[in-house]
PDB file of C-alpha atoms in Angstrom:
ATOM      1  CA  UNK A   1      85.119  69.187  92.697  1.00 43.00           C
ATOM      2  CA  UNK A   2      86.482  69.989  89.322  1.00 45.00           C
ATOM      3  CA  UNK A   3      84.456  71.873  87.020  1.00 44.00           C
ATOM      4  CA  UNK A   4      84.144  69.237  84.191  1.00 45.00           C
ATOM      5  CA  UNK A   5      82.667  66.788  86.749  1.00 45.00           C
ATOM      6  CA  UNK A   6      79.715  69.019  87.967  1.00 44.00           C
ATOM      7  CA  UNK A   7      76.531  69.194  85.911  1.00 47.00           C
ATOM      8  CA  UNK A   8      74.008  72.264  87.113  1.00 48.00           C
ATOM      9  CA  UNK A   9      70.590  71.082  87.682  1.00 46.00           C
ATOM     10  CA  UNK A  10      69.554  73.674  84.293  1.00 50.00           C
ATOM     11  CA  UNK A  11      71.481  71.915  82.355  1.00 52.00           C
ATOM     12  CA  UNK A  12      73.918  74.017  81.835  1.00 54.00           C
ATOM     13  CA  UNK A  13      77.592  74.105  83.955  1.00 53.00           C
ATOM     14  CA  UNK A  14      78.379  77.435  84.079  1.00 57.00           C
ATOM     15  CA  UNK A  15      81.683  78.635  85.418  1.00 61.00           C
ATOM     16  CA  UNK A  16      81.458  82.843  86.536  1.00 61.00           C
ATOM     17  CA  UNK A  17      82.765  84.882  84.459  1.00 63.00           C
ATOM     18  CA  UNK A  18      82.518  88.380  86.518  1.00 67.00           C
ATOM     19  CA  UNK A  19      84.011  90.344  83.793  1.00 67.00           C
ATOM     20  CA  UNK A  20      81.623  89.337  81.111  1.00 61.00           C
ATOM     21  CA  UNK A  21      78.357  89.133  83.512  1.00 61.00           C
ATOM     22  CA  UNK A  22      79.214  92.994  84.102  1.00 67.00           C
ATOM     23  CA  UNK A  23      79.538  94.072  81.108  1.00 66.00           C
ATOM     24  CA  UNK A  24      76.859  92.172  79.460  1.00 63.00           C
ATOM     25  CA  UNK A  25      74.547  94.349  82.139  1.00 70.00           C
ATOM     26  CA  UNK A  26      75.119  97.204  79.885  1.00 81.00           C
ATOM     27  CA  UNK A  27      73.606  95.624  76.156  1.00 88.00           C
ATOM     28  CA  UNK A  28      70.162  96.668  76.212  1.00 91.00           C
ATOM     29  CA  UNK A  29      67.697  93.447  76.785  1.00 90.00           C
ATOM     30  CA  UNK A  30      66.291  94.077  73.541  1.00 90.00           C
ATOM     31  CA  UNK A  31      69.369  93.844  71.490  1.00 92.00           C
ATOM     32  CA  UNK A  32      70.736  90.727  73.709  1.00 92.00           C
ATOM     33  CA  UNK A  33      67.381  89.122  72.827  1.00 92.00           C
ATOM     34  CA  UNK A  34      67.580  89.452  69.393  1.00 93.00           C
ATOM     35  CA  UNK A  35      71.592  88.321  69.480  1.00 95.00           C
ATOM     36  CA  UNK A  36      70.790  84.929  70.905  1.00 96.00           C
ATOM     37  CA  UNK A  37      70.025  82.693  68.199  1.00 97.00           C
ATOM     38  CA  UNK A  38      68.201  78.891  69.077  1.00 98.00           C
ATOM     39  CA  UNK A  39      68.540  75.709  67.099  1.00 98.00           C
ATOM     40  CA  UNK A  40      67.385  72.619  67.978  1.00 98.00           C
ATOM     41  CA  UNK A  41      68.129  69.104  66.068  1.00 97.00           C
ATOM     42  CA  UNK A  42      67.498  65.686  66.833  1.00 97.00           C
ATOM     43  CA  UNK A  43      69.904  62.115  65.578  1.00 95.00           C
ATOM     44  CA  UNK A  44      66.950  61.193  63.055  1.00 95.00           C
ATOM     45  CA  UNK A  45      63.815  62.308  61.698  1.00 95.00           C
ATOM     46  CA  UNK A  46      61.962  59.432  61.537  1.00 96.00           C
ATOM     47  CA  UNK A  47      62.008  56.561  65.126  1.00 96.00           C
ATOM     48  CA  UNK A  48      59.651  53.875  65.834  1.00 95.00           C
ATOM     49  CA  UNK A  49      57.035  54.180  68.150  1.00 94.00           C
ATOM     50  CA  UNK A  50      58.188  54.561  71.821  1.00 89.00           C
ATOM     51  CA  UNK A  51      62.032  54.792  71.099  1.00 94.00           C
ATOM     52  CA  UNK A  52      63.884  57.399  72.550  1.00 95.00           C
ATOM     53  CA  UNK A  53      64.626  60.397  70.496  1.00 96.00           C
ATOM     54  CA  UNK A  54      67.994  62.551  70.982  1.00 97.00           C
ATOM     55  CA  UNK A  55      67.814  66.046  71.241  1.00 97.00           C
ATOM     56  CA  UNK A  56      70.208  68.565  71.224  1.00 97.00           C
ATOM     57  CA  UNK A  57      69.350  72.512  71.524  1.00 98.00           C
ATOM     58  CA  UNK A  58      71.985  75.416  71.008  1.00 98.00           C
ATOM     59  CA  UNK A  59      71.867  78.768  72.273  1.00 98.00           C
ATOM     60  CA  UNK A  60      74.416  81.455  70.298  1.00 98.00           C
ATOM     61  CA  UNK A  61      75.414  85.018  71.407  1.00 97.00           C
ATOM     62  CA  UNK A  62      75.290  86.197  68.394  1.00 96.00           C
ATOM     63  CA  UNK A  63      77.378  89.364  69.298  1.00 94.00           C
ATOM     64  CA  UNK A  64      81.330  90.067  69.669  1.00 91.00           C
ATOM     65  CA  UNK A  65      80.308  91.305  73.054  1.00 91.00           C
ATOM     66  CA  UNK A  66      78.845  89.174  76.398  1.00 93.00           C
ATOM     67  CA  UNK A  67      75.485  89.383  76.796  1.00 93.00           C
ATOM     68  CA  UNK A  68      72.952  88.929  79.534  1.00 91.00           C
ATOM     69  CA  UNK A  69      69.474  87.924  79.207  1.00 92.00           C
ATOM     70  CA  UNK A  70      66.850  88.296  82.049  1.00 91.00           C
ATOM     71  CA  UNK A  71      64.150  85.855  82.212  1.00 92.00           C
ATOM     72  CA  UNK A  72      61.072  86.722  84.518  1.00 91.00           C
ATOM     73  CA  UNK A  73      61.520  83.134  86.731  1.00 89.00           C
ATOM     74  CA  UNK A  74      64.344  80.753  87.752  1.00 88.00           C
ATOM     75  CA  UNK A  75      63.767  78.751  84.193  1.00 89.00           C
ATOM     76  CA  UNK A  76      66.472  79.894  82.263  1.00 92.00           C
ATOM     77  CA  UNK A  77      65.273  77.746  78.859  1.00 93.00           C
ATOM     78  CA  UNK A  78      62.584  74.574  77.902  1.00 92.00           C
ATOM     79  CA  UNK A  79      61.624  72.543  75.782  1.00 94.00           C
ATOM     80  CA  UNK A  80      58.102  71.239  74.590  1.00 94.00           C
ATOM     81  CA  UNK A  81      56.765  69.044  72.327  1.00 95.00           C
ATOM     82  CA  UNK A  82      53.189  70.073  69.921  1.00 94.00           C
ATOM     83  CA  UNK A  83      53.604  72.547  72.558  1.00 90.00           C
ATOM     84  CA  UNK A  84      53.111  70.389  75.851  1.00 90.00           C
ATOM     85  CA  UNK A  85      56.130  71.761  78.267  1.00 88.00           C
ATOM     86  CA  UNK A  86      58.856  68.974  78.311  1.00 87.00           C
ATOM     87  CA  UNK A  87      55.693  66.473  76.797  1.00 86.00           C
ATOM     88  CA  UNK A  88      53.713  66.433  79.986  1.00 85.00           C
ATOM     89  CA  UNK A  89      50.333  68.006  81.018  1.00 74.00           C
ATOM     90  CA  UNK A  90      52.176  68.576  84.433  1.00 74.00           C
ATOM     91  CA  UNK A  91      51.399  72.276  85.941  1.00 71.00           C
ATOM     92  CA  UNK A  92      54.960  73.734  86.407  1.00 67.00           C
ATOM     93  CA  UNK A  93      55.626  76.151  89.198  1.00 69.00           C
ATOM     94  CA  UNK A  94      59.270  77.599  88.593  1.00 67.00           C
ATOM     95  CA  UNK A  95      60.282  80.322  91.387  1.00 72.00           C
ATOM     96  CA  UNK A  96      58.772  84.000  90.694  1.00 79.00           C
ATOM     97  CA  UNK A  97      62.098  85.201  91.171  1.00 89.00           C
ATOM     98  CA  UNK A  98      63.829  86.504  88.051  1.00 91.00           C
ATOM     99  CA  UNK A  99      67.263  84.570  86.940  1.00 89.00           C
ATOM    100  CA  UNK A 100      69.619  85.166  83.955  1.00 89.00           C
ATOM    101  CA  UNK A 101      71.448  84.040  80.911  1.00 89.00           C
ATOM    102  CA  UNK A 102      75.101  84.590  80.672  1.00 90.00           C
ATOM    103  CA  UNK A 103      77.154  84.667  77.307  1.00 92.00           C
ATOM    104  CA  UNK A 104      80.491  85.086  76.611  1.00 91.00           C
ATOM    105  CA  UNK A 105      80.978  86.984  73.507  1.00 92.00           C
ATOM    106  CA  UNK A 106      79.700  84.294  70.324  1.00 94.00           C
ATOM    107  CA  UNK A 107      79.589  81.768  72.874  1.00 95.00           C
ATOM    108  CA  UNK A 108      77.281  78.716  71.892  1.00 97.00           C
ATOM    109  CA  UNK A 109      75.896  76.699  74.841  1.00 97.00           C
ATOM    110  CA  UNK A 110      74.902  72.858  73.521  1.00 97.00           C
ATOM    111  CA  UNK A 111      72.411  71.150  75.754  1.00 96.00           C
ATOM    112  CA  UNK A 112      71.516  67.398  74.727  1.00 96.00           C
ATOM    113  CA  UNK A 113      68.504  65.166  76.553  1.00 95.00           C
ATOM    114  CA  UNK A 114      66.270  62.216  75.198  1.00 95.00           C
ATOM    115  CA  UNK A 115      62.361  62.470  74.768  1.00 94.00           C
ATOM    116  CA  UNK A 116      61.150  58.903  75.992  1.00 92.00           C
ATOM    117  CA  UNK A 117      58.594  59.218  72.783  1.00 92.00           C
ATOM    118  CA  UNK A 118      55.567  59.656  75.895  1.00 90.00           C
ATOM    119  CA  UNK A 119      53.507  61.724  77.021  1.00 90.00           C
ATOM    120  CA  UNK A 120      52.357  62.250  80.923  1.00 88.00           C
ATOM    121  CA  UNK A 121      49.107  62.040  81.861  1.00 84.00           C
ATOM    122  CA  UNK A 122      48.427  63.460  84.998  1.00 77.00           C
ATOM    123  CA  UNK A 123      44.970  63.026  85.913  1.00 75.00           C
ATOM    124  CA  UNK A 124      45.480  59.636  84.602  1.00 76.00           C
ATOM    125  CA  UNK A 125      48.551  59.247  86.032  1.00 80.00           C
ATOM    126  CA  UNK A 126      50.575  57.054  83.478  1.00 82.00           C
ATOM    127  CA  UNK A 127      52.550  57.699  80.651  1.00 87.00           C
ATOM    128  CA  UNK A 128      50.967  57.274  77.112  1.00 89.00           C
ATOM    129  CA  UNK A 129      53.156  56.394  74.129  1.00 91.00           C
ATOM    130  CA  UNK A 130      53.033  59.208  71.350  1.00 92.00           C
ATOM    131  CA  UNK A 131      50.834  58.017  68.588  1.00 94.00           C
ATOM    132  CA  UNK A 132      52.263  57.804  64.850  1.00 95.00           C
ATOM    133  CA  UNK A 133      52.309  61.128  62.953  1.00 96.00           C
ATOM    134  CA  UNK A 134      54.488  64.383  63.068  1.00 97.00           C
ATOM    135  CA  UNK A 135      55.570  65.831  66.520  1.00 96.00           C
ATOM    136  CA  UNK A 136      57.049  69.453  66.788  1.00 97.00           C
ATOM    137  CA  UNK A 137      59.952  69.752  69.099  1.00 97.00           C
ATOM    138  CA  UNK A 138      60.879  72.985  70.469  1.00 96.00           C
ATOM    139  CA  UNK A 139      63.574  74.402  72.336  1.00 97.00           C
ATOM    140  CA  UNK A 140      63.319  78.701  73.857  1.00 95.00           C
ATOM    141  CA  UNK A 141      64.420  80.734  75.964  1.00 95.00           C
ATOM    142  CA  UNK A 142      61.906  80.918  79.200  1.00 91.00           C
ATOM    143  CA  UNK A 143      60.939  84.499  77.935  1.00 91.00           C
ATOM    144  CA  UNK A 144      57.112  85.758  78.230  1.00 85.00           C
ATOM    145  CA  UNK A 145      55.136  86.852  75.140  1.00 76.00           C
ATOM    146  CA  UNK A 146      55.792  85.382  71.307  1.00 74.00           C
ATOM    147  CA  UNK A 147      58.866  87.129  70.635  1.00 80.00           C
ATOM    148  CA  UNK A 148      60.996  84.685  72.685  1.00 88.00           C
ATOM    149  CA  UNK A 149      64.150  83.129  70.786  1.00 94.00           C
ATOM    150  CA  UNK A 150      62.898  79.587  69.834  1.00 95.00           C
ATOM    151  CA  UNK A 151      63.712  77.190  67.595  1.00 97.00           C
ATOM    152  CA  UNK A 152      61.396  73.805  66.379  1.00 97.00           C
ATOM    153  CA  UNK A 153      61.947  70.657  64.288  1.00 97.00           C
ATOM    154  CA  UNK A 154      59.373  68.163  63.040  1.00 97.00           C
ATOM    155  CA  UNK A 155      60.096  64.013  63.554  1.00 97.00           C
ATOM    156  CA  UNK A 156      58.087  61.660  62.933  1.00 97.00           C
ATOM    157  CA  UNK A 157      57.055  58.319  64.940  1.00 96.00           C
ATOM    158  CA  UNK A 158      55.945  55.485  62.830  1.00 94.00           C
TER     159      UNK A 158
END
């Protein structure tokens, strides 16, 4: 299968890039951290209540060199909104084994989804429409502690 026709279930399609993955071993985690820079936008800033809002998050190797960024589990990046993980109450178990983040040198990887304007309920088992106010979207890199690249914007549902 062609490479523009697969999608990887990360949301990202990633072609392997040897070369760069090598030498992006050898920029200290620290610096490729701070490189990666995270925006996040969405089509509008204001929707009605329960229409579907467009997001689109991009990650940026800052650097004129490839980078590689370890996270601790298989999630590579996420999203959340008022800081519910991907607007659900939902206990997420991601794989304990560690997985990467691969740039090319100033490479910028775009990833676009759609928040449904709910929230899931678990023990309730439903999905509530988001009340009208201000909602904080934000995108990261699946990094522990505060100092995780991240990026946030503010819509509001009427």
């Amino acid at each position: 299968m062609p490479v523009s026709d697969r999608e990887d279930r990360h949301g990202l399609d990633e072609t392997r890039n040897y070369l760069a993955a090598a030498l992006g071993r050898f920029v200290p985690q620290r610096l490729a951290r701070a490189a990666l820079h995270v925006s996040i936008e969405t089509d509008r800033e204001r929707y009605a209540r329960g229409e579907p809002i467009a997001i689109t998050a991009t990650f940026t190797n800052r650097l004129p060199v490839p980078i590689t960024v370890r996270t601790p589990r298989q999630r590579r990046w996420g999203w959340s909104v008022d800081g519910e993980l991907e607007a659900s109450d939902e206990t997420r178990y991601t794989r304990s084994k560690p997985s990467s983040f691969g740039f090319r040198p100033r490479e910028r990887k775009r990833i676009e989804w759609e928040w449904n304007g709910r929230f899931e309920r678990t023990a309730e088992r439903q999905w509530v429409t988001a009340e009208p106010r201000e909602y904080e979207i934000s995108a990261f890199v699946a990094l522990d502690g505060d100092t995780r690249p991240s990026a946030t914007t503010t819509v509001r549902i009427e």
